[in-house]
Coordinates of C-alpha atoms and ligand atoms in Angstrom, one line a residue:
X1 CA 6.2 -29.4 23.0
X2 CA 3.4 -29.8 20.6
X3 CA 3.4 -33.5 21.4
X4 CA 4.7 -34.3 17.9
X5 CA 8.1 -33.6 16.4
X6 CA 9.8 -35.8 19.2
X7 CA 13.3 -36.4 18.6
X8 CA 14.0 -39.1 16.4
X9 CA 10.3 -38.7 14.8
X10 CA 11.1 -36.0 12.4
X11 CA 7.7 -36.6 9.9
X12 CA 8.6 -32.6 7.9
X13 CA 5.8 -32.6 5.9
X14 CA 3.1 -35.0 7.4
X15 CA -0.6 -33.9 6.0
X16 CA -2.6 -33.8 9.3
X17 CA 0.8 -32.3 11.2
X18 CA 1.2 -29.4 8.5
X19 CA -2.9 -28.7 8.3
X20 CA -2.8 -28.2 11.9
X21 CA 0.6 -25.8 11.8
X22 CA -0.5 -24.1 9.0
X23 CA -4.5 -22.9 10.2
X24 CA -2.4 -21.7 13.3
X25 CA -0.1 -19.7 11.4
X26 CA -3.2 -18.3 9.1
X27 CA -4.5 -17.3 12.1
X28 CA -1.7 -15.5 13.4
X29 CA -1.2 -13.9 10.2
X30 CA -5.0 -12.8 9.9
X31 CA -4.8 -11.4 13.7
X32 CA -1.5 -9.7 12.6
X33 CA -3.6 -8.1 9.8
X34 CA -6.1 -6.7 12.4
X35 CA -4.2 -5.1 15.0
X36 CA -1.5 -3.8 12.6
X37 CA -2.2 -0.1 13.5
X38 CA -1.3 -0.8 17.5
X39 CA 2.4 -1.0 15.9
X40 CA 4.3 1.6 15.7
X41 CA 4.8 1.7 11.6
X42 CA 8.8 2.3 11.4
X43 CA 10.8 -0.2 13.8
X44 CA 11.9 1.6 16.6
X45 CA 14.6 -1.0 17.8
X46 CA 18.4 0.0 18.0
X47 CA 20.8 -2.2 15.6
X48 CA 21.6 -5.2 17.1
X49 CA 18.7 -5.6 18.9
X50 CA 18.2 -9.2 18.4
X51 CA 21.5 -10.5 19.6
X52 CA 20.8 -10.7 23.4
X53 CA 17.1 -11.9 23.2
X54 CA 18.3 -15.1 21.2
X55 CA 20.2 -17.9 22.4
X56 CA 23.9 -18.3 20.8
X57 CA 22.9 -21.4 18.5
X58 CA 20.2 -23.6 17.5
X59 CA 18.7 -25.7 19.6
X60 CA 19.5 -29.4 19.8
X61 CA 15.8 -30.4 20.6
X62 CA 12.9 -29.8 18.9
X63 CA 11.2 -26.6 20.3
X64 CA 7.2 -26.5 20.3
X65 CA 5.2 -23.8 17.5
X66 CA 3.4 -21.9 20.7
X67 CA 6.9 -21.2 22.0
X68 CA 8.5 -19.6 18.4
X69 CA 4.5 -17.9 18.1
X70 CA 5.5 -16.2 21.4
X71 CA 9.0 -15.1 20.4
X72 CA 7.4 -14.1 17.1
X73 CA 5.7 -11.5 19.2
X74 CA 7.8 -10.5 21.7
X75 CA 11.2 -10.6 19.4
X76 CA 10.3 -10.5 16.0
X77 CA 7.5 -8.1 16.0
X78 CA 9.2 -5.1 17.6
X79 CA 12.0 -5.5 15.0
X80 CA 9.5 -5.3 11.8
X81 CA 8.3 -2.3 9.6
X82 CA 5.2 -2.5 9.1
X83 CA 5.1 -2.2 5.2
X84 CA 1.6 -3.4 4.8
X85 CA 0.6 -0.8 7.4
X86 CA -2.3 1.8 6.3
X87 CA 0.3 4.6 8.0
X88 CA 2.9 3.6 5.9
X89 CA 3.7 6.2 2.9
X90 CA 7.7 5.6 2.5
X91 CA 9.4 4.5 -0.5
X92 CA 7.1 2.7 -2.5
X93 CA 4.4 0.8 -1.7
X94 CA 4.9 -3.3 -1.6
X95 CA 1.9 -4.7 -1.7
X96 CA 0.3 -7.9 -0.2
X97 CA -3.1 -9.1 -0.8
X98 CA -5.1 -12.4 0.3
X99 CA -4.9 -13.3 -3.7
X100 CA -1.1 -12.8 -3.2
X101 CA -0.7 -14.6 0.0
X102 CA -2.8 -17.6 -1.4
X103 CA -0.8 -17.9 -4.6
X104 CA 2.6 -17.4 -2.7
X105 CA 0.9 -20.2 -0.1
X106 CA 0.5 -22.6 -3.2
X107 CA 3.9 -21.9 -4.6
X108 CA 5.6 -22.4 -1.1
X109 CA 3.2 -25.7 -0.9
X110 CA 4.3 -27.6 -4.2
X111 CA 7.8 -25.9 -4.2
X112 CA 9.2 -26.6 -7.1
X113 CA 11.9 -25.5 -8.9
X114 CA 10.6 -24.6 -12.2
X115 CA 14.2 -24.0 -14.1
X116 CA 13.5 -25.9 -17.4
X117 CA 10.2 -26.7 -18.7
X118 CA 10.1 -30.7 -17.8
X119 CA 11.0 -29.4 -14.0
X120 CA 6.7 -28.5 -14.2
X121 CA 5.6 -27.7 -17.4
X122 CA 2.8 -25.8 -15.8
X123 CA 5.3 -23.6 -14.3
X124 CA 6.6 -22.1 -17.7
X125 CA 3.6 -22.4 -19.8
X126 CA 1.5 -20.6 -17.0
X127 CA 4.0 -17.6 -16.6
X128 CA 4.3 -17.0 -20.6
X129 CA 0.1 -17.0 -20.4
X130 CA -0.3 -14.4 -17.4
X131 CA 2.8 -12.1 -19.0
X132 CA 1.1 -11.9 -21.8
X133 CA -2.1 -11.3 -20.3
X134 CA -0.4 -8.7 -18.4
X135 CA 1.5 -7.6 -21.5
X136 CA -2.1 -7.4 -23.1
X137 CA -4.0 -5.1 -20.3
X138 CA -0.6 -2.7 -19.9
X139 CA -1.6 -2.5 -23.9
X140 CA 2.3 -3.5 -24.4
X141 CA 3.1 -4.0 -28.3
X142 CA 2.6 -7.2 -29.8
X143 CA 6.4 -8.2 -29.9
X144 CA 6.4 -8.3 -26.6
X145 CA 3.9 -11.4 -26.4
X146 CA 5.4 -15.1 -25.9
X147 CA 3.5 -16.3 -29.6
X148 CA 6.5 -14.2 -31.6
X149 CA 10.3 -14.0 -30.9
X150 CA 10.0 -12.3 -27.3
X151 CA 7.7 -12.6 -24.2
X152 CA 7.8 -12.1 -20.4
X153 CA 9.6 -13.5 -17.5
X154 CA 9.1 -13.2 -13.8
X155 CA 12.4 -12.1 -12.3
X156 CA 12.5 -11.4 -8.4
X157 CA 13.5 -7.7 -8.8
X158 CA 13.8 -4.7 -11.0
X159 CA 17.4 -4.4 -10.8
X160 CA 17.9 -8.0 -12.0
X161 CA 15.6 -7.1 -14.9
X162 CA 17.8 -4.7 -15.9
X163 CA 20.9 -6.5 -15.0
X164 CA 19.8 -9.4 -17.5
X165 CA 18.9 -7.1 -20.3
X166 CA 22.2 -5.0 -20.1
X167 CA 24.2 -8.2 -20.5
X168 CA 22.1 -9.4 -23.7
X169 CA 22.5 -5.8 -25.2
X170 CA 26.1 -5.9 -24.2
X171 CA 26.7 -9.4 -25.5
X172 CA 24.7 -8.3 -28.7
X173 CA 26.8 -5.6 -29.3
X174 CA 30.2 -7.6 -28.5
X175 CA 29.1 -9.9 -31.1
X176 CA 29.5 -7.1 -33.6
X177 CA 32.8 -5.3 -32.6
X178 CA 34.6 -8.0 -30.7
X179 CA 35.0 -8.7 -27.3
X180 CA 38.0 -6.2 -27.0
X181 CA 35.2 -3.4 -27.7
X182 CA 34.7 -4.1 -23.8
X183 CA 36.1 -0.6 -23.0
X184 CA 34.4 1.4 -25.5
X185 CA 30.8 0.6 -25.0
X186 CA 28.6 2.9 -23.6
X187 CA 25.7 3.3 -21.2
X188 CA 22.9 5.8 -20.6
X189 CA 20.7 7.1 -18.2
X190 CA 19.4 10.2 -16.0
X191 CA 20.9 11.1 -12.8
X192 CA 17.0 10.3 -11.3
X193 CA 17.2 6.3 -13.0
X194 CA 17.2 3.7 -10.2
X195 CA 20.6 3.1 -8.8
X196 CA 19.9 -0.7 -9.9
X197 CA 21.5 0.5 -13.6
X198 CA 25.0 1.5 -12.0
X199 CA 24.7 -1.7 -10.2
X200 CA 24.4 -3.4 -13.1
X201 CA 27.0 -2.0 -15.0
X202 CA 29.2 -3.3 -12.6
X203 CA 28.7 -6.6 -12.5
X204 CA 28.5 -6.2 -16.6
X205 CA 31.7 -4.8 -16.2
X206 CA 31.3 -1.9 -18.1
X207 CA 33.6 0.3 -18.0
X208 CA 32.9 3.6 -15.5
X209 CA 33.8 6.0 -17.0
X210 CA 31.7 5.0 -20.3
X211 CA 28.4 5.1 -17.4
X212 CA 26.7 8.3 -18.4
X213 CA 24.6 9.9 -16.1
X214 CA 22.4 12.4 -17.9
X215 CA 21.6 15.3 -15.5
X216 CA 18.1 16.4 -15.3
X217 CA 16.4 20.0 -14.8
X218 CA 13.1 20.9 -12.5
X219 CA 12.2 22.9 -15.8
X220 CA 11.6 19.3 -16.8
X221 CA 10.3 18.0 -13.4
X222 CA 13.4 15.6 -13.8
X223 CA 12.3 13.9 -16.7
X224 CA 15.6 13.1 -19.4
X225 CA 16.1 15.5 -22.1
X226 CA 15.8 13.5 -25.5
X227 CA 18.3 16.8 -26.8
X228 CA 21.0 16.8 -24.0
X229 CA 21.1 12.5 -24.6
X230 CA 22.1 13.3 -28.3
X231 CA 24.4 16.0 -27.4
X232 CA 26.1 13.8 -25.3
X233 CA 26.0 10.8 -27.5
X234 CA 27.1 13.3 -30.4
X235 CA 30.1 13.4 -28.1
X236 CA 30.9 9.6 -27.3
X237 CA 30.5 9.0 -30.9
X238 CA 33.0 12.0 -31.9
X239 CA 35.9 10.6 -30.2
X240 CA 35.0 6.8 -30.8
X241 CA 33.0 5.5 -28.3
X242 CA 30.0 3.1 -28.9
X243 CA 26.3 4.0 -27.5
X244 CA 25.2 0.4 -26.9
X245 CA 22.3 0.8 -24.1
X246 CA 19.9 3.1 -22.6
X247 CA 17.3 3.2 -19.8
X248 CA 14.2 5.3 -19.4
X249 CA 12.0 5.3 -16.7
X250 CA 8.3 5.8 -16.2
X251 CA 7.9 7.1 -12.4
X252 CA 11.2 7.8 -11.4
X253 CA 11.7 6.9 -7.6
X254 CA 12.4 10.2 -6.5
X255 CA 9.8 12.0 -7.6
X256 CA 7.7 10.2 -10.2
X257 CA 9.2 11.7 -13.4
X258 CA 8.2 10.1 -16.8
X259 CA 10.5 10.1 -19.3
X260 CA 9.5 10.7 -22.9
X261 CA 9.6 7.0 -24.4
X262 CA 8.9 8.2 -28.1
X263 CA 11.7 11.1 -28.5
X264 CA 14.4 9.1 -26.6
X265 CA 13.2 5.7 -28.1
X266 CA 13.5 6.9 -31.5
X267 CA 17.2 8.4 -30.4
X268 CA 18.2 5.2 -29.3
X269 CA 16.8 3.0 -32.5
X270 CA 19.1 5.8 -34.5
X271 CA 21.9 4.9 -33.0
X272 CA 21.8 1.0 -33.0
X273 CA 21.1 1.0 -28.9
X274 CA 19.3 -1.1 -26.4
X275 CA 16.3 0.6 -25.4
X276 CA 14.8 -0.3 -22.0
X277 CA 12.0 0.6 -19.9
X278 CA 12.1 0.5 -16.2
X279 CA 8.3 1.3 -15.0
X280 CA 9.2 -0.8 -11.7
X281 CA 5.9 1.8 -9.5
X282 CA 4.2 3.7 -12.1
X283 CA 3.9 0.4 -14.5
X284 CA 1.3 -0.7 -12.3
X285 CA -1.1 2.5 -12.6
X286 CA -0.5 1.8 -17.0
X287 CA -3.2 -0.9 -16.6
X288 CA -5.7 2.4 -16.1
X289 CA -6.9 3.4 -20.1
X290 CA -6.5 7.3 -18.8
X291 CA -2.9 6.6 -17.2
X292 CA -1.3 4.4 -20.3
X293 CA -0.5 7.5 -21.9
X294 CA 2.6 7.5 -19.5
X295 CA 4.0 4.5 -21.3
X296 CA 3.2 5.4 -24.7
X297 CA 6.4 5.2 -27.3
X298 CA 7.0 1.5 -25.8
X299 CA 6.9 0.6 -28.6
X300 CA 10.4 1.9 -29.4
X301 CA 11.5 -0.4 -26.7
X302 CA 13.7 -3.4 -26.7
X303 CA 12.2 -4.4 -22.9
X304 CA 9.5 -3.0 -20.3
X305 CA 9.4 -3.9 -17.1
X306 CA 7.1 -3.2 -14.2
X307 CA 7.0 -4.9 -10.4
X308 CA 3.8 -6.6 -9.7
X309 CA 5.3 -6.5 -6.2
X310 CA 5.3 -3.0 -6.0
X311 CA 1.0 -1.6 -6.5
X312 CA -0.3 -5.0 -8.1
X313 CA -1.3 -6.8 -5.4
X314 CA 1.5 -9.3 -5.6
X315 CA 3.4 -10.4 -2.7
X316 CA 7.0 -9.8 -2.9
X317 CA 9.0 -11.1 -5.2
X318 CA 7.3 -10.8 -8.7
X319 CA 9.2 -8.3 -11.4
X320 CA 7.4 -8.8 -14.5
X321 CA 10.0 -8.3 -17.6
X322 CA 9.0 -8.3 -21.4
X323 CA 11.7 -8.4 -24.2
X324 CA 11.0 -8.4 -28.0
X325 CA 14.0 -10.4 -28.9
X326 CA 14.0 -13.5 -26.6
X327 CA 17.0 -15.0 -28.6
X328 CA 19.7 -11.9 -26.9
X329 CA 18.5 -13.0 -23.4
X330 CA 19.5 -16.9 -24.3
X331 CA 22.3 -16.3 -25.9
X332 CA 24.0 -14.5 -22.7
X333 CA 22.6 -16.5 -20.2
X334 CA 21.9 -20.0 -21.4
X335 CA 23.9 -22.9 -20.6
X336 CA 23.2 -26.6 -21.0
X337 CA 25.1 -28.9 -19.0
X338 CA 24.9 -32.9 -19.6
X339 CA 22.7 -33.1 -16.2
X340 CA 20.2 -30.7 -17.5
X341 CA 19.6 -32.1 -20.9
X342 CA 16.1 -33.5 -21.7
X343 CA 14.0 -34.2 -25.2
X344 CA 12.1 -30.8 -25.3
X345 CA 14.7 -28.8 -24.4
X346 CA 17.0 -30.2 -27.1
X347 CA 14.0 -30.3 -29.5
X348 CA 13.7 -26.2 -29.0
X349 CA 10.1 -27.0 -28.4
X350 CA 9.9 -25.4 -25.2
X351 CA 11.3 -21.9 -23.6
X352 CA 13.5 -22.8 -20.3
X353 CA 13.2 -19.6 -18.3
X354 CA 16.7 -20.8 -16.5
X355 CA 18.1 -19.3 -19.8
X356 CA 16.3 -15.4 -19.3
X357 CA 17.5 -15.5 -15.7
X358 CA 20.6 -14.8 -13.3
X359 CA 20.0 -18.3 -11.2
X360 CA 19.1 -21.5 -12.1
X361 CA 16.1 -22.1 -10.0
X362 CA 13.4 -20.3 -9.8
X363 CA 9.9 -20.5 -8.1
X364 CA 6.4 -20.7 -9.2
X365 CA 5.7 -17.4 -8.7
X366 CA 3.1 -17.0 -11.7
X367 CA 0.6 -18.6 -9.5
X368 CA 0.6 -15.6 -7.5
X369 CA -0.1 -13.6 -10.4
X370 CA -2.8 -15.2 -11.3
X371 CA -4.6 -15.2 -8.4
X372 CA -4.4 -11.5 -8.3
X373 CA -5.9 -11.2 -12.3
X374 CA -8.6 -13.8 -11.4
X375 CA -9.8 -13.3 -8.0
X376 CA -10.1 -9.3 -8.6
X377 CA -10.5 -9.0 -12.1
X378 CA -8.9 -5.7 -14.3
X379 CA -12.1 -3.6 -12.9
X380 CA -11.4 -4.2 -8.8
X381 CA -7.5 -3.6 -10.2
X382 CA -8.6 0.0 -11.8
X383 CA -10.5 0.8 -9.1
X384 CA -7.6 0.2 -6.6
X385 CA -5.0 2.0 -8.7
X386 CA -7.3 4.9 -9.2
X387 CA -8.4 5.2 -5.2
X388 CA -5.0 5.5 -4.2
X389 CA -4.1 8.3 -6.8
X390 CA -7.3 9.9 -5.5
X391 CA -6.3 9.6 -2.2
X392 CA -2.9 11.0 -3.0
X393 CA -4.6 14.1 -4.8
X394 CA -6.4 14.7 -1.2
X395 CA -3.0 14.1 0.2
X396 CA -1.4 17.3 -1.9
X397 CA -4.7 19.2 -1.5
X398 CA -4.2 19.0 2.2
X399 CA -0.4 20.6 1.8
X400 CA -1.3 22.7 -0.8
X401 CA -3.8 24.6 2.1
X402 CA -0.7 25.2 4.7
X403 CA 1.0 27.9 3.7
X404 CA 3.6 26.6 5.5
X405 CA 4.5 23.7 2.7
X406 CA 5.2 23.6 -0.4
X407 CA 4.2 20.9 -3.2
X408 CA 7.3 20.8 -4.7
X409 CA 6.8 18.6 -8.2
X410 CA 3.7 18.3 -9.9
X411 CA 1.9 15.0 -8.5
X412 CA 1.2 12.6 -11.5
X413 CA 0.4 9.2 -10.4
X414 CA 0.3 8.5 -5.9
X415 CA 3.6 10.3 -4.8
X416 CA 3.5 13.6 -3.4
X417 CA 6.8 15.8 -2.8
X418 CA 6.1 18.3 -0.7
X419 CA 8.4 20.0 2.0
X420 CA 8.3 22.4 4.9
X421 CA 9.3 26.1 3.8
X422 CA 12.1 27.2 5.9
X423 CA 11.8 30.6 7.8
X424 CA 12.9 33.6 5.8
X425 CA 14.1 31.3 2.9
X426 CA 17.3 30.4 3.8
X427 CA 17.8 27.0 2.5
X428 CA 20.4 25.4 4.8
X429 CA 18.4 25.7 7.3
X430 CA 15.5 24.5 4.3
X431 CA 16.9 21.0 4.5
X432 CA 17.9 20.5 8.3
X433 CA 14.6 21.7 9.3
X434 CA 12.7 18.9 7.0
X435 CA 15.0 16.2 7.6
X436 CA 14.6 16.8 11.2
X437 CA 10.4 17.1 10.6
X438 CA 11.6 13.8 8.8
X439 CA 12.7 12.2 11.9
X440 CA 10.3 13.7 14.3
X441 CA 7.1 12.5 12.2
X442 CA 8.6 8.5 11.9
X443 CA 10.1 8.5 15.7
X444 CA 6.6 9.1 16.5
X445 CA 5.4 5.5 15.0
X446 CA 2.5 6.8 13.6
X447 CA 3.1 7.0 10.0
X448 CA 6.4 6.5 8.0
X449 CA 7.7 8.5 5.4
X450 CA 10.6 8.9 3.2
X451 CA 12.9 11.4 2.0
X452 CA 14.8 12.5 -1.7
X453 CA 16.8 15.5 -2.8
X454 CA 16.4 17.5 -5.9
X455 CA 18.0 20.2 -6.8
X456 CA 20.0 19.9 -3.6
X457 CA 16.6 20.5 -2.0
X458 CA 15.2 18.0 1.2
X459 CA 12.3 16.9 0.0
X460 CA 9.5 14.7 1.5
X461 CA 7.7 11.6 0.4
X462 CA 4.5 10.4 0.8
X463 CA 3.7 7.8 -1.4
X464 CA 0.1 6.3 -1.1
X465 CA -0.2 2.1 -2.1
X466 CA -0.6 0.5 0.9
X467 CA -3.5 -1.6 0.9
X468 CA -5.4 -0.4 3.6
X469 CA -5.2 2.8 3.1
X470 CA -8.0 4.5 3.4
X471 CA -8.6 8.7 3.3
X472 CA -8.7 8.7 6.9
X473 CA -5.3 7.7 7.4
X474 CA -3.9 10.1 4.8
X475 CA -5.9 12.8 7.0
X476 CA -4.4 11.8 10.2
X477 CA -1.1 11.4 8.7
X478 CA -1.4 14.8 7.5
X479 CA -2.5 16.1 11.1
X480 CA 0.7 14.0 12.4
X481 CA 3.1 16.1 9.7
X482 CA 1.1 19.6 10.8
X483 CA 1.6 18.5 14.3
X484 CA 5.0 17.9 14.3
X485 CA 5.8 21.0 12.0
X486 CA 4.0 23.6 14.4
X487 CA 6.5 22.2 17.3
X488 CA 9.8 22.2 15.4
X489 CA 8.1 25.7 13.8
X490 CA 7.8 27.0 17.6
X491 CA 11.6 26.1 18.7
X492 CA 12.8 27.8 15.8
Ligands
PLP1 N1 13.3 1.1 -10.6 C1 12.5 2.0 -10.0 C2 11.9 3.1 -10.7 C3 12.2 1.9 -8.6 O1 11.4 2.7 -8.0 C4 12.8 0.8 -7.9 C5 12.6 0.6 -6.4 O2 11.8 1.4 -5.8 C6 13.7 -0.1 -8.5 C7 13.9 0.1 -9.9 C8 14.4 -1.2 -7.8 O3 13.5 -2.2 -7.5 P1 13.9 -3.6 -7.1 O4 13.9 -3.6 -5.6 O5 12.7 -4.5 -7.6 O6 15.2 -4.0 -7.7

């Protein structure tokens, strides 16, 4: 025991107890950050690890903080990917940062539950100042900013961004043709779009089999066709159907494909549809004057979203969503129960982000937002952004030098696709041969990597973001991949 927390003295959040629990866990955290490499970077555990190391329940006495510091270790440690790892190039990156930490730290220390605006005013009135700040440097239209009828919120995740914004289009458009309309409303998006949209569309309860999934082409390194989306709304319109929503991305998550805003944002204004615009990765590199290109023809859109959490700096969770029309969000999602009611609220003086979200509560999580704008500034952001796309570009270099590879879709922002060429071009043997490179390279612990397939091809991942990256780990991870390849290479 720590000699406090005796049984029967339960003090939870005593001032001198917590400054003393906390510095240790600081500490732990900061030697965490300095040893990460010793860990292997994908868990090597088997499932159900955990079961036989733990006791069957909790304990009935109060157990001391060196004790659970010590399971940490031995338990909890072996069982964690290490996503903030400098080897770790799988998926994409989810960044943590000491302005992060310390603004999650704050929000974790007042916890409060920010759902209307009297719950902490400061909770609300900061978040609609750093989205528009945000809004502002991502050079996001004007509609978009919290002084006209739209503004940002802070969801926790892409897909509930787009969750909440398919049930304000769908509830926009129900308002029109009636709520029997249901089964003729109709969705959009390419086969590469996030699986969060089908996901959405099921809770939304849209029908199906009016879900269209637009298939893409290498020809247009998977980016949608703005003429095969008007074919095939041509269609849906021909027999009665009604286009009500579609989603574009900027940095697909297979392979970084941008989707051409303008074209299919015009397509979608023509036609009476919700347009939005999941940049939930490449959003982040938009702050960058000579990357906000990628996002131009937002402003054909009805809502953009990017994820701080993803390569801004932000701790996980912080999903940054703009709409123009703030009213469609309410009107799905608002309710006001007696308990709830208060004087600014019912004077409409205030926004109540409860009413632009799926739950009621929500966190402070603008704080940690903030932090990351002040304490770097949009320079150090730049900077950060543009070192890992350079350190991607010495990543492809690298592959592009072994004949043995193949880069296989033109690298735009920090993803590279590459793959291992299969021996006298026979593509079954294409795809066993890298997924089993695939498992080789991450059983080793070294570095982690992910996988996708296009055009029914195995590809590899190696998305740079990580914040402690540095070119020396991208050159050893590539030695790792050459490494491994030469062995599976020598059995075949
Ligand atoms: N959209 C894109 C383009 C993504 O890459 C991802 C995740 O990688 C998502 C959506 C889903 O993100 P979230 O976990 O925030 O829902």
């Amino acid at each position: 025991m720590d000699g406090y927390n005796r049984d029967g003295d339960l003090k939870p959040m005593d001032a001198e107890q917590f400054r003393e629990h906390a510095h240790k866990m600081v500490d732990f955290i900061a030697d965490y950050y300095k040893t990460i490499e010793n860990f292997p970077v994908l868990s090597q555990v088997q499932p159900g690890y955990l079961r036989n190391m733990l006791p069957d329940s909790a304990p009935n006495h109060p157990e001391s903080l060196d004790d659970i510091f010590n399971d940490v270790q031995a338990k909890i440690l072996p069982g964690v990917t290490h996503w903030q790892s400098p080897n770790y190039f799988a998926y994409y990156p989810s960044n943590s940062s000491i302005a992060g930490f310390l603004g999650e730290m704050l929000s974790a220390g007042l916890n409060i539950v920010g759902f209307s605006w009297i719950t902490s005013p400061a909770a609300t009135e900061l978040e609609m100042i750093v989205l528009d700040w945000l809004a502002k440097l991502l050079k996001l239209p004007d509609e978009f900013l919290s002084a006209g009828q739209g503004g940002g919120v802070i969801q926790g995740t892409a897909s509930e961004a787009v969750l909440v914004v398919l049930l304000a289009a769908r509830d926009k458009v129900l308002r029109r043709l009636g709520k029997n309309a249901l089964e003729k409303i109709v969705v959009y998006a390419s086969d590469q779009t996030h699986s969060a949209i089908q996901k959405a569309c099921q809770i939304a309860g849209i029908h199906p089999e009016n879900c269209r999934v637009i298939k893409t082409e290498s020809s247009t390194n998977y980016a949608l066709s703005p003429d095969i989306l008007c074919e095939a709304i041509a269609h849906d319109v021909a027999i009665g159907l009604v286009p009500f929503f579609l989603c574009a991305t900027v940095g697909t998550t297979s392979s970084t494909a941008v989707d051409p805003l303008l074209a299919l944002g015009k397509i979608a204004k023509s036609n009476g549809m919700w347009f939005h615009v999941d940049a939930a990765y490449a959003g982040s590199a938009c702050i960058c004057p000579e990357y906000r290109q990628y996002i131009d023809g937002v402003e054909e859109a009805d809502s953009f979203n990017m994820n701080a959490h993803k390569w801004f700096l932000t701790n996980f969770d912080c999903s940054a969503l703009w709409v123009k029309d703030r009213t469609a969000l309410v009107q799905s999602l608002s309710t006001n129960p007696e308990f709830l009611k208060n004087k600014a609220s019912q004077a409409n003086m205030v926004v109540d982000y409860k009413d632009w979200q799926i739950p009621l509560g929500r966190r402070f999580r603008s704080l940690k937002l903030w932090m990351v704008l002040r304490l770097y500034g949009i320079e150090n952001l730049q900077c950060y952004i543009r070192n890992h796309i350079k350190l991607a570009e010495h990543f492809e270099g690298l592959v592009a030098q072994d004949p043995r590879f193949e880069v296989v879709t033109p690298r735009i922002f920090s993803l590279v696709c590459f793959r291992l060429l299969p021996p006298r071009n026979n593509e079954d043997n294409g795809n066993k041969l890298n997924n089993d490179l695939l498992e080789a390279i991450n059983s080793t612990g070294k570095i982690f990597i992910s996988h996708t397939v296009l055009s029914g091809k195995y590809i590899l991942r190696f998305a740079v973001g990580a914040p402690l990256t540095e070119e020396r780990h991208v050159t050893a991870a590539w030695k790792v991949l050459q490494d491994e390849a030469s062995v599976l290479l020598g059995r075949l």
